[in-house]
Coordinates of N, CA and C in Angstrom, one line a residue:
X1 N 33.1 189.4 136.5 CA 33.2 189.5 138.2 C 32.9 188.7 139.0
X2 N 31.7 188.1 138.5 CA 31.1 187.3 139.6 C 31.5 185.7 139.5
X3 N 32.4 185.2 138.5 CA 32.7 184.0 138.4 C 33.2 183.4 139.6
X4 N 34.4 184.2 140.2 CA 34.9 183.5 141.4 C 33.8 183.2 142.6
X5 N 32.9 184.2 142.7 CA 32.1 184.2 143.9 C 31.2 182.6 143.5
X6 N 31.0 182.7 142.3 CA 29.9 181.7 141.8 C 30.7 180.4 141.8
X7 N 31.8 180.4 141.5 CA 32.6 179.1 141.6 C 32.7 178.7 143.3
X8 N 33.0 179.6 144.0 CA 33.0 179.3 145.4 C 31.8 178.8 146.0
X9 N 30.7 179.4 145.4 CA 29.3 178.8 145.9 C 29.1 177.5 145.3
X10 N 29.5 177.3 144.3 CA 29.3 176.0 143.6 C 30.0 174.9 144.6
X11 N 31.3 174.9 144.8 CA 32.2 174.3 145.4 C 31.6 173.9 146.9
X12 N 31.1 175.1 147.4 CA 30.5 174.8 148.7 C 29.2 173.9 148.9
X13 N 28.7 174.3 147.9 CA 27.1 173.2 147.8 C 27.6 171.9 147.5
X14 N 28.9 171.6 146.9 CA 29.2 170.2 146.4 C 29.7 169.4 147.6
X15 N 30.4 170.1 148.5 CA 30.9 170.0 149.8 C 29.9 169.7 150.7
X16 N 28.9 170.4 150.9 CA 27.8 170.1 151.6 C 26.9 168.5 151.4
X17 N 26.8 168.8 149.9 CA 25.8 167.7 149.4 C 26.7 166.5 149.8
X18 N 28.0 166.3 149.5 CA 28.8 165.2 149.5 C 29.1 164.8 151.2
X19 N 29.1 165.5 151.6 CA 29.0 165.4 153.2 C 28.0 164.7 153.6
X20 N 26.8 165.1 153.2 CA 25.6 164.4 153.6 C 25.4 163.0 152.9
X21 N 25.9 162.8 151.7 CA 25.9 161.7 150.9 C 27.0 160.6 151.6
X22 N 28.2 161.1 151.9 CA 28.9 160.3 152.5 C 28.7 159.6 153.8
X23 N 28.1 160.6 154.7 CA 27.7 160.3 155.8 C 26.6 159.3 155.8
X24 N 25.6 159.3 155.2 CA 24.5 158.3 154.8 C 25.0 156.8 154.3
X25 N 25.8 157.0 153.3 CA 26.1 155.6 152.7 C 27.7 155.4 152.8
X26 N 28.7 156.3 152.9 CA 30.0 155.8 152.8 C 30.7 156.2 151.7
X27 N 31.8 155.9 151.7 CA 32.5 156.3 150.3 C 32.1 155.3 148.9
X28 N 32.1 154.0 149.2 CA 31.7 153.1 148.3 C 30.3 153.2 147.8
X29 N 29.4 153.6 148.8 CA 28.2 153.6 148.5 C 27.4 155.2 147.8
X30 N 28.6 156.1 147.9 CA 28.1 157.3 147.4 C 28.2 157.4 145.9
X31 N 27.1 158.2 145.4 CA 27.2 158.4 144.0 C 27.3 159.8 143.5
X32 N 28.1 160.2 142.8 CA 28.4 161.5 142.3 C 27.3 162.3 141.6
X33 N 26.3 161.3 140.9 CA 25.1 162.1 140.3 C 24.3 162.3 141.2
X34 N 24.3 161.7 142.4 CA 23.1 162.2 143.5 C 24.0 163.5 144.2
X35 N 25.1 163.3 144.3 CA 25.8 164.4 145.0 C 25.5 165.9 144.1
X36 N 25.7 165.6 142.8 CA 25.7 166.8 142.0 C 24.2 167.2 141.7
X37 N 23.1 166.5 141.9 CA 21.9 166.7 141.7 C 21.6 167.6 143.0
X38 N 21.8 167.1 144.3 CA 21.4 167.9 145.7 C 22.2 168.9 145.7
X39 N 23.3 169.2 144.8 CA 23.8 170.4 144.9 C 23.7 171.5 143.7
X40 N 22.6 171.0 143.1 CA 22.1 171.7 141.7 C 23.3 172.0 140.9
X41 N 24.1 170.9 140.7 CA 25.3 171.4 139.9 C 25.6 169.9 139.0
X42 N 26.7 169.3 138.3 CA 26.8 168.4 137.5 C 28.0 167.5 137.8
X43 N 28.1 166.5 137.4 CA 29.1 165.6 137.6 C 30.5 166.0 137.2
X44 N 30.5 166.8 136.2 CA 31.9 167.4 135.4 C 32.4 168.6 136.7
X45 N 31.5 169.2 137.4 CA 32.0 170.1 138.3 C 32.6 169.5 139.5
X46 N 32.3 168.3 139.8 CA 32.8 167.4 140.9 C 34.4 167.2 140.3
X47 N 34.2 166.3 139.3 CA 35.5 166.1 138.7 C 36.6 167.4 138.5
X48 N 36.1 168.3 138.2 CA 36.8 169.6 137.9 C 37.2 170.1 139.3
X49 N 36.6 170.4 140.3 CA 37.1 170.7 141.4 C 37.9 169.8 142.4
X50 N 37.4 168.6 142.5 CA 38.1 167.7 143.3 C 38.7 166.5 142.6
X51 N 38.8 166.2 141.5 CA 39.6 165.1 140.7 C 38.8 163.7 140.8
X52 N 38.1 163.4 141.7 CA 37.6 162.0 141.8 C 36.7 162.0 143.0
X53 N 36.0 160.8 143.2 CA 34.9 160.7 144.3 C 35.9 160.6 145.5
X54 N 36.9 160.2 145.6 CA 38.0 159.9 146.6 C 38.5 161.3 147.0
X55 N 38.7 162.1 146.1 CA 39.3 163.4 146.4 C 38.3 164.3 147.0
X56 N 36.8 164.1 146.6 CA 35.7 164.7 147.1 C 35.7 164.5 148.6
X57 N 35.7 162.9 149.0 CA 35.8 162.7 150.2 C 36.8 163.2 151.0
X58 N 38.1 163.2 150.6 CA 39.0 164.1 151.2 C 38.9 165.4 151.6
X59 N 38.4 166.2 150.8 CA 38.0 167.6 151.0 C 37.0 167.7 152.1
X60 N 36.0 166.9 152.0 CA 34.9 166.8 152.9 C 35.5 166.4 154.3
X61 N 36.4 165.6 154.5 CA 37.0 165.4 155.7 C 37.8 166.3 156.2
X62 N 38.7 166.9 155.3 CA 39.6 168.0 155.6 C 38.7 169.2 156.0
X63 N 37.7 169.5 155.5 CA 36.9 170.6 156.0 C 36.2 170.3 157.2
X64 N 35.7 169.0 157.5 CA 35.2 168.7 159.0 C 36.2 168.9 159.9
X65 N 37.6 168.8 159.6 CA 38.7 168.7 160.6 C 38.8 170.0 160.9
X66 N 38.8 170.8 160.0 CA 39.2 172.6 160.4 C 37.9 173.0 160.8
X67 N 36.7 172.7 160.3 CA 35.6 173.2 161.3 C 35.5 172.7 162.5
X68 N 36.0 171.5 162.9 CA 36.0 171.2 164.4 C 37.0 172.2 165.1
X69 N 38.2 172.3 164.5 CA 39.2 173.0 165.3 C 38.9 174.5 165.4
X70 N 37.9 174.9 164.3 CA 37.5 176.5 164.2 C 36.4 176.7 165.6
X71 N 35.7 175.5 165.8 CA 34.6 175.2 166.5 C 34.9 175.1 168.0
X72 N 35.9 174.1 168.3 CA 36.2 173.9 169.5 C 37.8 173.7 169.7
X73 N 38.4 174.8 170.1 CA 39.8 175.1 170.6 C 39.9 174.5 171.7
X74 N 41.4 173.8 171.6 CA 41.5 173.0 173.0 C 41.9 173.7 174.1
X75 N 41.6 173.6 175.4 CA 41.9 174.1 176.5 C 42.4 173.2 177.4
X76 N 43.7 173.0 177.2 CA 44.6 172.0 177.9 C 44.6 171.9 179.3
X77 N 44.1 173.2 180.0 CA 44.2 173.5 181.5 C 42.6 173.1 182.0
X78 N 41.8 172.7 181.0 CA 40.4 172.3 181.5 C 39.8 171.4 180.6
X79 N 40.3 170.2 180.7 CA 40.3 169.1 179.7 C 38.7 168.5 179.8
X80 N 38.1 168.7 181.1 CA 36.9 168.2 181.2 C 35.8 169.3 180.3
X81 N 35.9 170.5 180.7 CA 35.0 171.3 179.7 C 35.4 171.5 178.2
X82 N 36.8 171.1 178.0 CA 36.9 170.9 176.5 C 36.2 169.9 176.0
X83 N 36.2 168.4 176.8 CA 35.3 167.5 176.1 C 34.0 167.8 176.1
X84 N 33.4 168.7 177.1 CA 32.0 168.8 177.0 C 31.8 169.9 175.9
X85 N 32.6 170.8 175.4 CA 32.2 171.4 174.2 C 32.5 170.6 173.0
X86 N 33.4 169.7 172.8 CA 33.5 168.8 171.9 C 32.2 168.0 171.8
X87 N 31.8 167.5 172.7 CA 30.5 166.8 172.7 C 29.3 167.9 172.4
X88 N 29.4 169.0 172.5 CA 28.2 169.9 172.1 C 28.5 170.0 170.4
X89 N 29.8 170.1 170.1 CA 30.0 170.3 168.5 C 29.3 168.9 167.8
X90 N 29.6 167.9 168.6 CA 29.3 166.4 167.7 C 27.7 166.7 167.8
X91 N 27.0 167.0 168.7 CA 25.5 167.2 168.9 C 25.1 168.0 167.8
X92 N 25.7 169.1 167.5 CA 25.4 170.2 166.4 C 25.4 169.6 165.3
X93 N 26.3 168.7 165.2 CA 27.2 168.2 163.6 C 27.3 166.7 163.8
X94 N 25.8 166.0 163.6 CA 25.8 164.6 163.7 C 26.6 163.7 162.5
X95 N 27.0 164.5 161.5 CA 27.3 163.7 160.5 C 29.0 163.6 161.0
X96 N 29.6 164.2 161.9 CA 31.1 164.1 162.2 C 31.3 162.6 162.5
X97 N 30.6 162.1 163.5 CA 31.0 160.8 163.9 C 30.7 159.7 162.8
X98 N 29.7 160.0 161.9 CA 29.2 159.0 160.9 C 30.6 158.9 159.7
X99 N 31.0 160.1 159.4 CA 32.3 160.4 158.5 C 33.2 159.5 159.0
X100 N 33.6 159.7 160.3 CA 34.6 159.4 160.9 C 34.9 157.5 161.0
X101 N 33.4 157.3 161.0 CA 33.3 155.9 161.1 C 33.4 155.3 159.6
X102 N 32.9 155.9 158.7 CA 33.0 155.4 157.4 C 34.6 155.5 156.9
X103 N 35.3 156.4 157.6 CA 36.7 156.7 157.3 C 37.4 155.5 157.7
X104 N 37.4 155.2 159.3 CA 37.7 153.8 159.7 C 37.5 152.6 159.0
X105 N 36.4 152.6 158.4 CA 35.8 151.2 157.8 C 36.3 151.1 156.5
X106 N 36.5 152.1 155.5 CA 36.8 152.0 154.1 C 38.1 152.5 153.8
X107 N 38.8 153.4 154.8 CA 40.2 153.6 154.6 C 41.3 153.0 155.5
X108 N 40.9 152.8 156.6 CA 41.9 152.2 157.5 C 43.2 152.6 157.3
X109 N 44.3 151.7 157.4 CA 45.7 151.8 157.4 C 46.0 151.9 155.9
X110 N 45.2 151.4 155.0 CA 45.8 151.6 154.0 C 46.0 153.0 153.0
X111 N 45.3 153.9 153.9 CA 45.2 155.1 153.3 C 46.4 156.1 154.0
X112 N 47.0 157.0 152.9 CA 47.8 158.1 153.8 C 47.3 158.9 154.6
X113 N 48.0 159.0 156.0 CA 47.0 159.8 157.0 C 46.7 161.3 156.4
X114 N 45.8 161.7 157.0 CA 45.2 163.2 156.4 C 46.1 164.1 157.4
X115 N 46.5 165.0 156.4 CA 47.5 166.0 157.1 C 46.9 166.9 158.2
X116 N 45.4 166.9 157.8 CA 44.8 168.1 159.0 C 44.6 167.5 160.2
X117 N 44.4 166.2 160.2 CA 44.3 165.2 161.5 C 45.7 165.2 162.2
X118 N 46.7 164.8 161.4 CA 48.0 164.8 162.0 C 48.2 165.8 162.7
X119 N 48.1 167.0 162.0 CA 48.3 168.2 162.5 C 47.8 168.7 163.8
X120 N 46.2 168.4 163.6 CA 45.3 168.7 164.9 C 45.9 167.8 166.4
X121 N 46.4 166.6 166.0 CA 46.8 165.7 166.8 C 47.9 166.4 167.7
X122 N 48.9 166.4 166.8 CA 50.0 167.2 167.2 C 50.0 168.3 168.0
X123 N 49.0 169.3 167.7 CA 48.9 170.5 168.6 C 48.3 170.2 169.8
X124 N 47.5 169.3 169.7 CA 46.5 169.0 170.9 C 47.5 168.3 171.8
X125 N 48.6 167.2 171.7 CA 49.5 166.8 172.5 C 50.1 167.7 172.9
X126 N 50.8 168.7 172.1 CA 51.8 169.8 172.7 C 51.3 170.4 173.7
X127 N 49.9 170.9 173.5 CA 49.0 171.7 174.4 C 49.0 171.0 175.8
X128 N 48.7 169.6 175.9 CA 48.4 168.7 177.0 C 49.8 168.7 177.7
X129 N 50.9 168.3 176.8 CA 52.2 168.1 177.4 C 52.5 169.6 178.3
X130 N 52.5 170.8 177.4 CA 52.5 171.9 178.1 C 52.1 172.1 179.7
X131 N 50.7 171.9 179.5 CA 49.9 172.1 180.6 C 50.3 171.4 181.8
X132 N 50.7 169.7 181.2 CA 51.4 168.8 182.4 C 52.5 169.6 183.1
X133 N 53.5 169.8 182.1 CA 54.9 170.5 182.5 C 54.6 171.8 183.6
X134 N 53.5 172.6 183.3 CA 53.1 173.9 184.1 C 52.4 173.4 185.6
X135 N 52.2 172.1 185.6 CA 51.3 171.6 186.6 C 49.9 171.9 186.7
X136 N 49.3 172.2 185.4 CA 48.0 172.3 185.3 C 47.1 171.2 185.1
X137 N 47.7 170.1 184.5 CA 47.0 168.9 184.4 C 48.0 167.8 185.0
X138 N 47.1 166.8 185.6 CA 47.7 165.6 186.0 C 48.6 164.9 185.0
X139 N 49.8 164.0 185.7 CA 50.5 163.6 184.7 C 50.7 162.0 185.1
X140 N 49.5 161.7 185.7 CA 49.0 160.3 185.9 C 48.9 159.5 184.8
X141 N 48.5 160.3 183.6 CA 48.2 159.4 182.4 C 49.1 160.4 181.2
X142 N 49.7 159.9 180.3 CA 50.5 160.5 179.5 C 49.4 161.3 178.5
X143 N 49.8 162.5 177.8 CA 49.2 163.2 176.7 C 48.5 162.5 175.9
X144 N 48.9 161.6 175.4 CA 48.3 160.5 174.2 C 47.2 160.0 175.0
X145 N 47.5 159.3 176.3 CA 46.4 158.8 177.0 C 45.1 159.7 177.1
X146 N 45.5 160.8 177.8 CA 44.4 161.9 178.1 C 43.7 162.4 176.6
X147 N 44.5 162.6 175.6 CA 43.7 163.1 174.4 C 42.7 161.7 174.0
X148 N 43.2 160.6 173.9 CA 42.1 159.4 173.9 C 41.1 159.4 174.6
X149 N 41.2 159.6 175.9 CA 40.1 159.9 176.8 C 39.2 160.9 176.5
X150 N 39.7 162.1 176.1 CA 38.7 163.3 175.9 C 37.9 163.0 174.7
X151 N 38.8 162.5 173.6 CA 38.2 162.2 172.2 C 36.9 161.0 172.2
X152 N 37.2 160.1 173.1 CA 36.3 159.0 173.1 C 35.1 159.2 174.2
X153 N 35.5 160.2 175.1 CA 34.2 160.5 176.0 C 33.4 161.6 175.5
X154 N 34.0 162.3 174.8 CA 33.1 163.6 174.1 C 32.4 163.0 173.1
X155 N 32.7 161.7 172.4 CA 31.7 161.0 171.5 C 31.0 159.8 172.0
X156 N 31.0 159.7 173.5 CA 30.3 158.6 173.9 C 28.8 158.5 173.5
X157 N 28.0 159.5 173.5 CA 26.8 159.5 173.0 C 26.6 159.6 171.5
X158 N 27.2 160.3 170.8 CA 27.0 160.5 169.2 C 27.4 159.4 168.5
X159 N 28.4 158.6 169.2 CA 28.8 157.3 168.3 C 28.2 155.7 168.9
X160 N 27.1 156.1 169.6 CA 26.5 154.7 170.1 C 25.7 154.1 169.2
X161 N 25.3 152.8 169.4 CA 24.5 152.2 168.4 C 23.1 152.6 168.8
X162 N 22.4 152.6 167.8 CA 21.0 153.0 167.9 C 20.0 152.5 169.0
X163 N 20.2 151.3 169.3 CA 19.6 150.7 170.5 C 19.8 151.2 171.8
X164 N 21.2 151.6 171.7 CA 21.4 152.4 172.9 C 21.0 153.7 173.1
X165 N 21.1 154.4 172.1 CA 20.7 155.7 171.7 C 19.5 156.0 172.2
X166 N 18.6 154.7 172.2 CA 16.9 155.1 172.4 C 17.1 155.2 174.0
X167 N 18.0 154.5 174.6 CA 18.0 154.7 176.2 C 18.5 155.7 176.4
X168 N 19.6 156.5 175.9 CA 20.2 157.5 176.5 C 19.6 158.9 176.1
X169 N 18.5 158.9 175.0 CA 17.7 160.1 174.7 C 16.9 160.4 176.0
X170 N 16.5 159.7 176.8 CA 15.9 159.6 178.0 C 16.4 160.5 178.9
X171 N 17.7 160.6 179.0 CA 18.5 161.2 179.8 C 18.4 162.8 179.7
X172 N 18.3 163.3 178.3 CA 18.2 164.8 178.2 C 19.7 165.3 177.9
X173 N 19.7 166.2 177.0 CA 21.2 166.6 176.6 C 21.9 167.4 177.5
X174 N 21.4 168.1 178.6 CA 22.0 168.4 179.8 C 22.9 167.4 180.4
X175 N 22.1 166.4 180.8 CA 22.5 165.2 181.6 C 23.6 164.4 180.9
X176 N 23.5 164.5 179.6 CA 24.5 163.6 178.7 C 25.9 164.4 178.7
X177 N 25.7 165.6 178.6 CA 26.9 166.9 178.6 C 27.6 166.5 180.0
X178 N 26.8 166.6 181.1 CA 27.3 166.6 182.4 C 28.2 165.3 182.5
X179 N 27.5 164.1 182.2 CA 28.2 162.8 182.4 C 29.8 163.1 181.7
X180 N 29.8 163.4 180.2 CA 31.0 163.6 179.6 C 31.8 164.4 180.5
X181 N 31.6 165.6 180.9 CA 32.4 166.4 181.7 C 32.8 165.6 182.8
X182 N 31.9 165.1 183.8 CA 32.2 164.5 185.0 C 33.1 163.6 185.0
X183 N 32.9 162.5 183.9 CA 33.7 161.5 183.4 C 35.2 161.8 183.4
X184 N 35.4 162.9 182.4 CA 36.8 163.5 182.2 C 37.6 163.8 183.3
X185 N 36.6 164.5 184.1 CA 37.2 165.4 185.3 C 37.6 164.2 186.5
X186 N 36.7 163.2 186.4 CA 37.2 162.1 187.4 C 38.5 161.6 186.9
X187 N 38.5 161.2 185.7 CA 39.8 160.5 185.3 C 41.0 161.4 185.5
X188 N 40.9 162.8 185.0 CA 41.9 163.6 185.2 C 42.6 163.6 186.7
X189 N 41.4 163.5 187.7 CA 42.1 163.8 188.8 C 42.4 162.3 189.5
X190 N 42.2 161.3 188.9 CA 42.8 159.9 189.4 C 44.1 159.8 189.4
X191 N 44.5 159.0 190.5 CA 45.9 158.4 190.3 C 46.6 157.9 189.5
X192 N 47.7 157.3 189.4 CA 48.5 156.6 188.6 C 47.7 155.1 188.3
X193 N 47.9 154.4 187.0 CA 47.3 153.2 187.0 C 48.1 152.3 187.8
X194 N 47.3 151.2 188.3 CA 48.1 149.9 188.8 C 49.1 149.2 188.1
X195 N 50.1 148.6 188.6 CA 51.0 147.9 187.7 C 50.3 146.8 187.2
X196 N 51.0 146.3 186.3 CA 50.4 144.9 185.6 C 50.5 143.8 186.6
X197 N 49.3 143.0 186.8 CA 49.5 142.1 187.6 C 49.2 142.3 189.1
X198 N 49.0 143.8 189.6 CA 48.9 144.2 190.7 C 47.5 143.6 191.6
X199 N 46.6 143.3 190.7 CA 45.4 142.9 191.4 C 45.5 141.4 191.5
X200 N 46.3 140.7 191.0 CA 46.5 139.1 191.2 C 46.9 138.6 192.7
X201 N 46.2 137.4 193.1 CA 46.6 137.0 194.4 C 48.0 136.5 194.4
X202 N 48.8 136.5 195.4 CA 49.9 136.1 195.3 C 50.0 134.5 195.9
X203 N 50.9 133.9 195.2 CA 50.8 132.4 195.1 C 50.0 131.5 194.2

């Protein structure tokens, strides 16, 4: 009767151990024996639950996306505060940006899109478009542009180089969050972009 619970517990430990291993050294550098040891398990269990090291990374990444969605639901009517809450989530979970970086470096365009990410993006874009149609969000920027601004602004500090992080650490967490929120608010209230070449001198 306890086997399902034991299996779930083993799988959960493997996901946490794999998350830390992948975040530290990437996909190519990760070792299944280290993951198994950290999870108090064995390599056979990894292959049983996930099929391969790549399959394990996919499971870790999927879990991370779902966790982020559960942790920070989009509020398209208040994108600045949504960016602030995303910032808070990244600050609590530093492995998120590291895993995303390894994904970009080692998977890139050669890997099939992760369904959880595709669905997440589609849902967020729809929410922003609905808010724009309702007049709750400026239409100066497209939904795709606004989503990109929010995503990158919220990760402004967590995705920075260590040398820059040493400088921003002096600001303190409250100030860093305030900068993210204020930046997105300023962009959301800005007018439309100038047309190409508008700043060039005539003649």
